[in-house]
PDB file of C-alpha atoms and ligand atoms in Angstrom:
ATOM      1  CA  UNK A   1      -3.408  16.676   9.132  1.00 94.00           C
ATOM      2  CA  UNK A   2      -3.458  16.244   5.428  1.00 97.00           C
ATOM      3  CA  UNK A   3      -3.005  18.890   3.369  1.00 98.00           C
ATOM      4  CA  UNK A   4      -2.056  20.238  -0.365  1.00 98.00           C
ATOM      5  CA  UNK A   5      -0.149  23.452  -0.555  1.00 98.00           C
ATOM      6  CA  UNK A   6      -0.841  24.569  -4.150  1.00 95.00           C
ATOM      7  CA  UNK A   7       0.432  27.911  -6.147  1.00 96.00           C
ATOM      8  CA  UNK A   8       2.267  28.791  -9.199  1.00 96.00           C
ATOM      9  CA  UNK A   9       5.729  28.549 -10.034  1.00 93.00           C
ATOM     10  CA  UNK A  10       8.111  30.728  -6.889  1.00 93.00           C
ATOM     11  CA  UNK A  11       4.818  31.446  -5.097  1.00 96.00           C
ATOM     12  CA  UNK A  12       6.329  30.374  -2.270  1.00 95.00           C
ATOM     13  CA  UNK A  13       5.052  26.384  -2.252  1.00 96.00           C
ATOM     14  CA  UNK A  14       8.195  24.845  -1.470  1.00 94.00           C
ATOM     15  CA  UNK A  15       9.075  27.948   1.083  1.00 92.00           C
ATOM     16  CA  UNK A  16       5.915  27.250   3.128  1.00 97.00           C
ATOM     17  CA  UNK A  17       5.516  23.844   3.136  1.00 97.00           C
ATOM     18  CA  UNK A  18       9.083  22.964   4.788  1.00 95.00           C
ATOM     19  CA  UNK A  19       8.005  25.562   7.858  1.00 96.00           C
ATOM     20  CA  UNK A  20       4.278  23.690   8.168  1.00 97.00           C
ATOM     21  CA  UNK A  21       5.839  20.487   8.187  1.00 97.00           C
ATOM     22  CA  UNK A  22       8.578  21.532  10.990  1.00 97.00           C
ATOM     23  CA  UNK A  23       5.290  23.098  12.413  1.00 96.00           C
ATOM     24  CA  UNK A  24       2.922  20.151  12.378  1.00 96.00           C
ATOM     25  CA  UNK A  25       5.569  17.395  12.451  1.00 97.00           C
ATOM     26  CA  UNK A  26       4.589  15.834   8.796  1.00 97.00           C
ATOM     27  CA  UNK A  27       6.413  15.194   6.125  1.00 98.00           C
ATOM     28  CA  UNK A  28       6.674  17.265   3.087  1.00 97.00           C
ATOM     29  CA  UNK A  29       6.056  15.865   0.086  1.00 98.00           C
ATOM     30  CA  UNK A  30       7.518  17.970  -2.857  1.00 97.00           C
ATOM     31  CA  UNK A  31       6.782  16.041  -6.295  1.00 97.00           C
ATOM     32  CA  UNK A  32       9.307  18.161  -7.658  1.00 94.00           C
ATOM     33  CA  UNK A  33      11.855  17.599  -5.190  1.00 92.00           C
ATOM     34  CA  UNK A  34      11.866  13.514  -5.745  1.00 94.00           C
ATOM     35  CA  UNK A  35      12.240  14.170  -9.405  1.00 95.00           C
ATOM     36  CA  UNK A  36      15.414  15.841  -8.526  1.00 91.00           C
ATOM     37  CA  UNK A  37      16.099  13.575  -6.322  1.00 91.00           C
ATOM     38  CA  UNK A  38      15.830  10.790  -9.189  1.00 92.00           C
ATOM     39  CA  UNK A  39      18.075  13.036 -11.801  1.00 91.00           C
ATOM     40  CA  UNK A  40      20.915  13.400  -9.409  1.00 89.00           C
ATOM     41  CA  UNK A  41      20.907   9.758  -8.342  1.00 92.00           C
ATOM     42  CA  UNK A  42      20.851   9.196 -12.243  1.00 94.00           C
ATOM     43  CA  UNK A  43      18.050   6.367 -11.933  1.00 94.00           C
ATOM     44  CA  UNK A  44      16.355   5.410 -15.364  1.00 92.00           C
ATOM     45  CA  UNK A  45      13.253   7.762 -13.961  1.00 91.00           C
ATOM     46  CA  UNK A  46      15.485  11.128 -13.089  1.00 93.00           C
ATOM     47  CA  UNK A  47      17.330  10.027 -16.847  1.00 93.00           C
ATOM     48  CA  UNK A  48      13.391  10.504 -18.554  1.00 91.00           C
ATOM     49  CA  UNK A  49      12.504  13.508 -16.092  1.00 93.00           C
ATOM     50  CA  UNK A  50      15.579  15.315 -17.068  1.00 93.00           C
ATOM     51  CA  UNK A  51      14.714  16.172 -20.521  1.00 92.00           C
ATOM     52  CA  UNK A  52      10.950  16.779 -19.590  1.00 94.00           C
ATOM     53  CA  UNK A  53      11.771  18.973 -16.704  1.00 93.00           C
ATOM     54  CA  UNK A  54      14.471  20.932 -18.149  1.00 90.00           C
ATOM     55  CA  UNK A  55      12.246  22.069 -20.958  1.00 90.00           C
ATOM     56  CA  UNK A  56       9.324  23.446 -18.228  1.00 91.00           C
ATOM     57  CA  UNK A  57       6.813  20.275 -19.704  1.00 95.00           C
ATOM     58  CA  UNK A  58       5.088  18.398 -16.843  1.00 96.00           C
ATOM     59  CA  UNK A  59       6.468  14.878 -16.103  1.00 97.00           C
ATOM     60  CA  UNK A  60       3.435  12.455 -17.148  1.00 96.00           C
ATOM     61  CA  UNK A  61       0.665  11.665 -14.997  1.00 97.00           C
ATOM     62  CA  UNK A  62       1.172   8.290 -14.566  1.00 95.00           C
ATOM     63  CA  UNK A  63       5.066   8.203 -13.332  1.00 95.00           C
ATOM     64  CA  UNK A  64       3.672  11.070 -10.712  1.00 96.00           C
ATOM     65  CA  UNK A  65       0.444   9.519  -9.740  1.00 96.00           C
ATOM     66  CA  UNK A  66       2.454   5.740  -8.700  1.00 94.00           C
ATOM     67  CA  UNK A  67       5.318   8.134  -7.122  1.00 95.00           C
ATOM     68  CA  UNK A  68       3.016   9.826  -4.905  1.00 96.00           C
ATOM     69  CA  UNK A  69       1.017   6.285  -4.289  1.00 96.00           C
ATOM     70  CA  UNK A  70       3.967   4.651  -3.110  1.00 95.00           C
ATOM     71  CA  UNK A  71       5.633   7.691  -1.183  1.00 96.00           C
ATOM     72  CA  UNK A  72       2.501   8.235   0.873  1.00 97.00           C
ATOM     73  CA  UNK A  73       2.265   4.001   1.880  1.00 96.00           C
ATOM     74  CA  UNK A  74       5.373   4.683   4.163  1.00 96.00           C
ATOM     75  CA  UNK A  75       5.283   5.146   7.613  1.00 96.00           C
ATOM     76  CA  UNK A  76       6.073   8.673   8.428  1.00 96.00           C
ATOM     77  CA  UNK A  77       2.948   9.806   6.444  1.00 97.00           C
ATOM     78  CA  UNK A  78       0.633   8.038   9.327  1.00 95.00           C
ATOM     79  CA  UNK A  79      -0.127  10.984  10.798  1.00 93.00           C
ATOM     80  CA  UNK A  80      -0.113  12.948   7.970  1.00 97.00           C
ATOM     81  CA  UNK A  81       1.649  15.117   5.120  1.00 98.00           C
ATOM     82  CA  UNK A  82       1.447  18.437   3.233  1.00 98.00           C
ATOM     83  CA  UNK A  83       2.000  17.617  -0.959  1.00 98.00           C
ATOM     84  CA  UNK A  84       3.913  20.107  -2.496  1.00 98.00           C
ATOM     85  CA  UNK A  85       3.093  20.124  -6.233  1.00 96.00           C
ATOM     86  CA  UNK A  86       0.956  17.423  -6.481  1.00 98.00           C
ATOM     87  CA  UNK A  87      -1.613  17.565  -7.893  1.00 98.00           C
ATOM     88  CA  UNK A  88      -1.229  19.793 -11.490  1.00 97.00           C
ATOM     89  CA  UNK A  89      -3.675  18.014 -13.742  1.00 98.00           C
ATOM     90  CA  UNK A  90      -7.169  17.158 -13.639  1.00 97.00           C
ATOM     91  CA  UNK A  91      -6.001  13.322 -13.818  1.00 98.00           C
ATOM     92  CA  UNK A  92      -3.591  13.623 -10.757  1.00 98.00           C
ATOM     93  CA  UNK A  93      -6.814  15.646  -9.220  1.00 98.00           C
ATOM     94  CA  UNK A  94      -9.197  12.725  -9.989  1.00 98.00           C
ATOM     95  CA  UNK A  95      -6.227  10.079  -9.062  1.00 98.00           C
ATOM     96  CA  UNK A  96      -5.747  11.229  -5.589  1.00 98.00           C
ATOM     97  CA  UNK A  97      -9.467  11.156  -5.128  1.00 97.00           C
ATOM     98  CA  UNK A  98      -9.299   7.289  -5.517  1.00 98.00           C
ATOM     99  CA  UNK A  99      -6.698   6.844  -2.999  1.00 97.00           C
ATOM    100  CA  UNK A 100      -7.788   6.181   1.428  1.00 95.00           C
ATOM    101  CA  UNK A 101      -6.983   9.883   2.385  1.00 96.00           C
ATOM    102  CA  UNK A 102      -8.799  12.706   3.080  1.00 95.00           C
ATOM    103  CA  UNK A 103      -7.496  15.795   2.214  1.00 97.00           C
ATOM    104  CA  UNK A 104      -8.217  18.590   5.210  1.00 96.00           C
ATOM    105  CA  UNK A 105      -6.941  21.790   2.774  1.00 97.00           C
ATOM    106  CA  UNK A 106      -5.825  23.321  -0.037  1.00 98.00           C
ATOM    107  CA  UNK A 107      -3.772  26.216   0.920  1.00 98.00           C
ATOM    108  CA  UNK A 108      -3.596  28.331  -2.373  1.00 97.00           C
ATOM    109  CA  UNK A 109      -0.681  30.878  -2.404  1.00 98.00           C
ATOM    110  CA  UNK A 110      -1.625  33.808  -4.964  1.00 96.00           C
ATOM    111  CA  UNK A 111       1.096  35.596  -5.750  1.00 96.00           C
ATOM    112  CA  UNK A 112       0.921  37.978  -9.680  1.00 95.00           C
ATOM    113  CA  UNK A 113       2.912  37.339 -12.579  1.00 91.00           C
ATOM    114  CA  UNK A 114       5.508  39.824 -12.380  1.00 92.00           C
ATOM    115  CA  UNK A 115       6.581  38.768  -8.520  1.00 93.00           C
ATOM    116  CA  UNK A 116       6.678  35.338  -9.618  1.00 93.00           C
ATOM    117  CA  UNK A 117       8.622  36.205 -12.526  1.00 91.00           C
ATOM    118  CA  UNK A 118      11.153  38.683 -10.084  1.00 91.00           C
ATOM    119  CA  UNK A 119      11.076  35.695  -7.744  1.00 92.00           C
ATOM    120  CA  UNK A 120      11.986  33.236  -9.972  1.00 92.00           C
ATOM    121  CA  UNK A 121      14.665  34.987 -11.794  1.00 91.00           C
ATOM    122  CA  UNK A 122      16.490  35.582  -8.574  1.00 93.00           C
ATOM    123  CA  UNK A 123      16.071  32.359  -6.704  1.00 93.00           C
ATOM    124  CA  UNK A 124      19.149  30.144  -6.054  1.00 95.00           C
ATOM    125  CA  UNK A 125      19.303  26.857  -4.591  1.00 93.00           C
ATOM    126  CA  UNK A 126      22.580  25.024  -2.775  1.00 94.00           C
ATOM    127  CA  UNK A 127      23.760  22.275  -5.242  1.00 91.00           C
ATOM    128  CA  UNK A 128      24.572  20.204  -2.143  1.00 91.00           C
ATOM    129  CA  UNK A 129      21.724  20.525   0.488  1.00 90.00           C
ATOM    130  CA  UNK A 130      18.815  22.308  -1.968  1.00 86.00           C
ATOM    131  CA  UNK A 131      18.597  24.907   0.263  1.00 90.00           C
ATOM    132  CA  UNK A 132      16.627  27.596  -1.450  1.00 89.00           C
ATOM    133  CA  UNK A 133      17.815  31.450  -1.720  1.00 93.00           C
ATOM    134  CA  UNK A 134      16.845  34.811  -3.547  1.00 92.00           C
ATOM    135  CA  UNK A 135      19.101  37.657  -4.273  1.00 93.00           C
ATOM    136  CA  UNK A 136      16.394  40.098  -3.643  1.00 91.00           C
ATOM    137  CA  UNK A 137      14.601  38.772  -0.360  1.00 89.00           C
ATOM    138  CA  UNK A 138      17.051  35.689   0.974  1.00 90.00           C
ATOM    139  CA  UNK A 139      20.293  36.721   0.306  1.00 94.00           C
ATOM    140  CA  UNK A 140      23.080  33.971   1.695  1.00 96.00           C
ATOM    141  CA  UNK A 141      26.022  35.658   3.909  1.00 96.00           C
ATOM    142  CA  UNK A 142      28.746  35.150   1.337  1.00 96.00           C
ATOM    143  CA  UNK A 143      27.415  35.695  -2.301  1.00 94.00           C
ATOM    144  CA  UNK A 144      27.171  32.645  -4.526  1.00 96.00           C
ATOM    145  CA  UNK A 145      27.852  30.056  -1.536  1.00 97.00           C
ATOM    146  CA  UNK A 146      25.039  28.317   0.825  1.00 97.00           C
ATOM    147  CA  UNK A 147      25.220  29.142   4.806  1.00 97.00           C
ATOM    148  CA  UNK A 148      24.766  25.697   5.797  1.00 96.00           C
ATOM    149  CA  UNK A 149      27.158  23.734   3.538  1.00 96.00           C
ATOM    150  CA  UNK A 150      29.247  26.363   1.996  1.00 96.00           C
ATOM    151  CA  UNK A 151      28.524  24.661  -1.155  1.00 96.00           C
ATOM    152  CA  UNK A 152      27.811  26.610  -4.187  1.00 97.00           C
ATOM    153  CA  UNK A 153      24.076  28.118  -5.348  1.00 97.00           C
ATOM    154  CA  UNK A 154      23.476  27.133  -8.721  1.00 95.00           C
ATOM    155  CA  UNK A 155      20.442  28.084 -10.747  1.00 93.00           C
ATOM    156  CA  UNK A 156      17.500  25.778 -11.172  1.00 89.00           C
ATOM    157  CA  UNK A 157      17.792  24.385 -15.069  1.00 85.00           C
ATOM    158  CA  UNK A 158      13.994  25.167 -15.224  1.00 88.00           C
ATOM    159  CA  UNK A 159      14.280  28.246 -13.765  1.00 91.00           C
ATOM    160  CA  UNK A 160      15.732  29.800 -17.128  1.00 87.00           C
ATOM    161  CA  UNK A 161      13.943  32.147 -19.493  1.00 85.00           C
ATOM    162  CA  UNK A 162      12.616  29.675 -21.904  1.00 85.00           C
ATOM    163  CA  UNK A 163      11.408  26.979 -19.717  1.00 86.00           C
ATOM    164  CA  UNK A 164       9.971  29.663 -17.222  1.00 89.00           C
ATOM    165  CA  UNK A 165       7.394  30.574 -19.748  1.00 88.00           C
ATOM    166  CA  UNK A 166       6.750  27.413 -20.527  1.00 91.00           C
ATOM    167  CA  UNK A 167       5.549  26.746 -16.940  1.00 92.00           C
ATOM    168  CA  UNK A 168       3.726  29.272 -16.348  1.00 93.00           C
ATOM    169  CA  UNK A 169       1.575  28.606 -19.515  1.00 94.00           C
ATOM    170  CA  UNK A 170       0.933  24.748 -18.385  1.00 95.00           C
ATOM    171  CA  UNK A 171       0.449  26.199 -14.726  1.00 95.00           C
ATOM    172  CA  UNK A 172      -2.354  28.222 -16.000  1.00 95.00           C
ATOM    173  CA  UNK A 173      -4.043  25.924 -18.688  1.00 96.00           C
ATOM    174  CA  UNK A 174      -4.115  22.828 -16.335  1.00 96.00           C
ATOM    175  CA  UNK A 175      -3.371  23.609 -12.768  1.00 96.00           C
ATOM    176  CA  UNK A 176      -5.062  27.004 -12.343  1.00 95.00           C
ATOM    177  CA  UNK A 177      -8.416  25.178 -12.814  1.00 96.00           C
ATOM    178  CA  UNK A 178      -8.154  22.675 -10.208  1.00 96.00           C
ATOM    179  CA  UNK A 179      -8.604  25.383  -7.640  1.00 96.00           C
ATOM    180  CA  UNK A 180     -12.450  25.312  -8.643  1.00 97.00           C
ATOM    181  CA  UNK A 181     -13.123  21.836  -7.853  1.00 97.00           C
ATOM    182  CA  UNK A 182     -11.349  22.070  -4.125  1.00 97.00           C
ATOM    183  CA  UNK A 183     -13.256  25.653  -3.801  1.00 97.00           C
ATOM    184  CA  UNK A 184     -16.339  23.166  -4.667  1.00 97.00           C
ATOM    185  CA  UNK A 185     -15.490  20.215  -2.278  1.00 96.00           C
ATOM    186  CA  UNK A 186     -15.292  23.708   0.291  1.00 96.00           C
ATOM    187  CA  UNK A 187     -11.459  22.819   1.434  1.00 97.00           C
ATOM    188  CA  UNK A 188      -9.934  25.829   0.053  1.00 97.00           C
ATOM    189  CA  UNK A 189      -7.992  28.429   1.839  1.00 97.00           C
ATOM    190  CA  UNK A 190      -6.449  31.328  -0.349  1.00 97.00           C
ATOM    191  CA  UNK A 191      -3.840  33.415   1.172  1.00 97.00           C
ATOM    192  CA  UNK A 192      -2.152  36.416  -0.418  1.00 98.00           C
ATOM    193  CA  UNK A 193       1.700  34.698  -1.035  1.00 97.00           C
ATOM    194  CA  UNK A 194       3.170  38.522  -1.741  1.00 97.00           C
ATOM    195  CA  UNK A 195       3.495  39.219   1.977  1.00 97.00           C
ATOM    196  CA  UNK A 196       7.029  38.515   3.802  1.00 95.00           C
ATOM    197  CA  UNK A 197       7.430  34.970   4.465  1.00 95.00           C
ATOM    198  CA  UNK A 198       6.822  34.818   8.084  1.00 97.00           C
ATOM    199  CA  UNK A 199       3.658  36.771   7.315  1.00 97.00           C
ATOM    200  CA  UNK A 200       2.339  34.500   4.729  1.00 98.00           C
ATOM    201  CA  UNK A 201       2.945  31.786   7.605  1.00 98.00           C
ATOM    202  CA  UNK A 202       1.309  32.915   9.974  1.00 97.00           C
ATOM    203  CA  UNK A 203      -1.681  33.490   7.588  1.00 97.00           C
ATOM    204  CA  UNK A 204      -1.835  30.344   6.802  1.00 97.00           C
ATOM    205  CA  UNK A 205      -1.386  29.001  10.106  1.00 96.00           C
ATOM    206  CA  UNK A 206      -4.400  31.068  11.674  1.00 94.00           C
ATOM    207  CA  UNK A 207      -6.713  29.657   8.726  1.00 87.00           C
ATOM    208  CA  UNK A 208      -5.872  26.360   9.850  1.00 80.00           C
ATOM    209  CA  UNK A 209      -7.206  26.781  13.329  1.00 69.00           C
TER     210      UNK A 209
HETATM  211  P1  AP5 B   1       8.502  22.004  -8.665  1.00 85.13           P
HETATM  212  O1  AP5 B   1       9.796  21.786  -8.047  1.00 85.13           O
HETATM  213  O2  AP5 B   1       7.264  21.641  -7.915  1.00 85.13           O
HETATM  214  O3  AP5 B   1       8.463  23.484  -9.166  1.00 85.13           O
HETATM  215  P2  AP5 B   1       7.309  24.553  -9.307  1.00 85.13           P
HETATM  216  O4  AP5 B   1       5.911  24.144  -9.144  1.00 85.13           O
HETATM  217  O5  AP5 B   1       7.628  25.152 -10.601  1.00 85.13           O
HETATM  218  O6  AP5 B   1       7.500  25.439  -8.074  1.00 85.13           O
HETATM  219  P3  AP5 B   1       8.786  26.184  -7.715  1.00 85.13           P
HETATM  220  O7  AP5 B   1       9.746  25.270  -7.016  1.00 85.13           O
HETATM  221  O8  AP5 B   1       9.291  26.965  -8.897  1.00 85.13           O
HETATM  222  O9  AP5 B   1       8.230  27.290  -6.729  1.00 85.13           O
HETATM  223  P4  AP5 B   1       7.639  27.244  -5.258  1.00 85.13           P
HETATM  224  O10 AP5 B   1       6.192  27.647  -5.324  1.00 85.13           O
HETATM  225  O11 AP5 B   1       7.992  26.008  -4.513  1.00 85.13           O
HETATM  226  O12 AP5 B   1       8.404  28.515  -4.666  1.00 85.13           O
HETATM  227  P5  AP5 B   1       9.678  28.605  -3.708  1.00 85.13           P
HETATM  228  O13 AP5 B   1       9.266  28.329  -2.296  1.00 85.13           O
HETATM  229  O14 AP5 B   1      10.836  27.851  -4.283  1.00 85.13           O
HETATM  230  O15 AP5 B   1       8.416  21.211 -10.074  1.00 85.13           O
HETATM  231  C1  AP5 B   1       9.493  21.262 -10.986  1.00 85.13           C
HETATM  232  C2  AP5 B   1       9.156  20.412 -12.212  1.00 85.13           C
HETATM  233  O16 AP5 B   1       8.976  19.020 -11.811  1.00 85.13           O
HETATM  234  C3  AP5 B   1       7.849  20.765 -12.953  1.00 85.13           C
HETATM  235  O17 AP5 B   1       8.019  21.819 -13.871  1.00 85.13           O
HETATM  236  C4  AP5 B   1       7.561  19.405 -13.644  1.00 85.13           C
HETATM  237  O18 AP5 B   1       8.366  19.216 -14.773  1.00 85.13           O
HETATM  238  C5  AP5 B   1       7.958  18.382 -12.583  1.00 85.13           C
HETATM  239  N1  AP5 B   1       6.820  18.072 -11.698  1.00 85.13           N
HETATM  240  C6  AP5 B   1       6.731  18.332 -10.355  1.00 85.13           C
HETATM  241  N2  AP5 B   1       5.545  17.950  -9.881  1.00 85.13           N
HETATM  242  C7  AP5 B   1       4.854  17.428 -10.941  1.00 85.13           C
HETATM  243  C8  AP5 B   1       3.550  16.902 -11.094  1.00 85.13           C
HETATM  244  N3  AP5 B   1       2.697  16.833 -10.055  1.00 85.13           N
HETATM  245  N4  AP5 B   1       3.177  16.477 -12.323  1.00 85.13           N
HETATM  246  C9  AP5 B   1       4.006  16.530 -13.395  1.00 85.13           C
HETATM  247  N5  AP5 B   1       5.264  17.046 -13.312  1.00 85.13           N
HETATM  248  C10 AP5 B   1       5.672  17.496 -12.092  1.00 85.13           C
HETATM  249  O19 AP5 B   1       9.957  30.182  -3.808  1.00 85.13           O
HETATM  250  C11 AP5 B   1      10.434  30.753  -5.000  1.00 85.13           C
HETATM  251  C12 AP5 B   1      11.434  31.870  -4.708  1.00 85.13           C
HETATM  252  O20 AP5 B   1      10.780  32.944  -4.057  1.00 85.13           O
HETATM  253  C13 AP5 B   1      12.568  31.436  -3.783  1.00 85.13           C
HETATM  254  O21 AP5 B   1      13.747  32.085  -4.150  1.00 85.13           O
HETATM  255  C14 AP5 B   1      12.077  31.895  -2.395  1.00 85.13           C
HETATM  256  O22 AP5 B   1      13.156  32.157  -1.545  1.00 85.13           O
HETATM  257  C15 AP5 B   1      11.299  33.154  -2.738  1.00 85.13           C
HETATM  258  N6  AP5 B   1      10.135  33.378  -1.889  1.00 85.13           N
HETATM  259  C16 AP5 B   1       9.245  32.460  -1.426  1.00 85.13           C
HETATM  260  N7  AP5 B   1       8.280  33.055  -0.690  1.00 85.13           N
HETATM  261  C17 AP5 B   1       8.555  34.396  -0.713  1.00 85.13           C
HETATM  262  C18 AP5 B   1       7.917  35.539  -0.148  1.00 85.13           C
HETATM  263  N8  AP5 B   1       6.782  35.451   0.567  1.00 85.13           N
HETATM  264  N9  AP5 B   1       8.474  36.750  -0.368  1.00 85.13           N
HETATM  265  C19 AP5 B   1       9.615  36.863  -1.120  1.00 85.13           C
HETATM  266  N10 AP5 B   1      10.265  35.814  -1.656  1.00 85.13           N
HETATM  267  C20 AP5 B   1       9.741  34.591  -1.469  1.00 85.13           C
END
């Protein structure tokens, strides 16, 4: 199964796609999540992401597009794989076209501006194992440290004011579009992302089948 998971910022992307790929046994591939991945290992690509990132500007299309190319070559993505942010342009769109896979659907989360705006100013991540938290819906057991590691839960550096509006501007002059040309290829599946999270699961699970 081969599938995009697409949505704006704290619609709930990253939140679904780790339960479809426990569900389907696929990886998840969160573009967003490598980048990170790259800045903490302090590699010359997280060093150049960093700055872009931090200021809510879209890393460029060309160091995503071979990142993606190369992540989906290895093994575990044989049987398939659900992209998680990927892609946000019309040239990542047209890229991914060019490449051997076939995507099965586009599961668009909608979710309005001022939830994603409550979501986002609330969400917490571990610094250790990334898992993610909200002080309104997903509170952790002891405040300010993660259930599984006991590490602390740090805010995102592009979840802060400034960079959030930033994103959200980008997310709706060159991502928001790209929903009309998987409506057209007839692989879309819109679900309403402001139900609970189980709920929004199961959604999306039923309009797979
Ligand atoms: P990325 O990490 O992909 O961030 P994003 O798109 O901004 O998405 P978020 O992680 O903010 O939100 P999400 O939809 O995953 O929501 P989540 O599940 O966390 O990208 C970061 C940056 O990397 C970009 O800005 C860019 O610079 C770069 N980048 C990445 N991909 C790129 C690309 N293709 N091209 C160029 N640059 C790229 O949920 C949010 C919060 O809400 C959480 O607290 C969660 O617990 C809570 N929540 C989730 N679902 C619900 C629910 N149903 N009800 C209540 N709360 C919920």
């Amino acid at each position: 199964m081969k599938l995009i998971i697409f949505g704006a910022q704290a619609s709930g992307k990253g939140t679904q796609a780790v339960k479809i790929a426990e569900k389907f046994g696929i990886p998840q591939i969160s573009t967003g999540d490598i980048l990170r991945d790259n800045i903490n290992k302090n590699t010359d690509l997280g060093k150049k992401a960093q700055i872009i990132m931090n200021q809510g500007n879209l890393v460029s299309d060309e160091i995503v597009n071979n990142m993606v190319r190369e992540r989906l070559k290895a093994r575990d993505c044989k049987k398939g794989f659900i992209l998680d942010g990927y892609p946000r342009t019309k040239a990542q769109t047209e890229f991914l076209e060019t490449l051997p896979y076939k995507i099965d659907a586009v599961i668009n989360l909608y979710v309005s501006k001022p939830e994603l705006i409550k979501r986002i100013s609330s969400r917490r991540v571990c610094a250790n194992c990334k898992t993610n938290y909200n002080l309104i819906y997903i509170k952790p057991k002891k405040e300010g440290v993660c259930d599984k590691c006991n590490c602390k839960l740090v805010i995102r550096d592009d979840d802060k004011p400034e960079a959030i509006k930033k994103r959200l501007t980008i997310y709706h002059e060159q991502t928001e579009p790209l929903i009309e040309f998987y409506r057209k290829k007839g692989v879309l599946k819109t679900i309403n992302g402001e139900e609970p999270i189980d709920k929004v699961f199961r959604n999306i699970i039923e309009k797979q089948s």
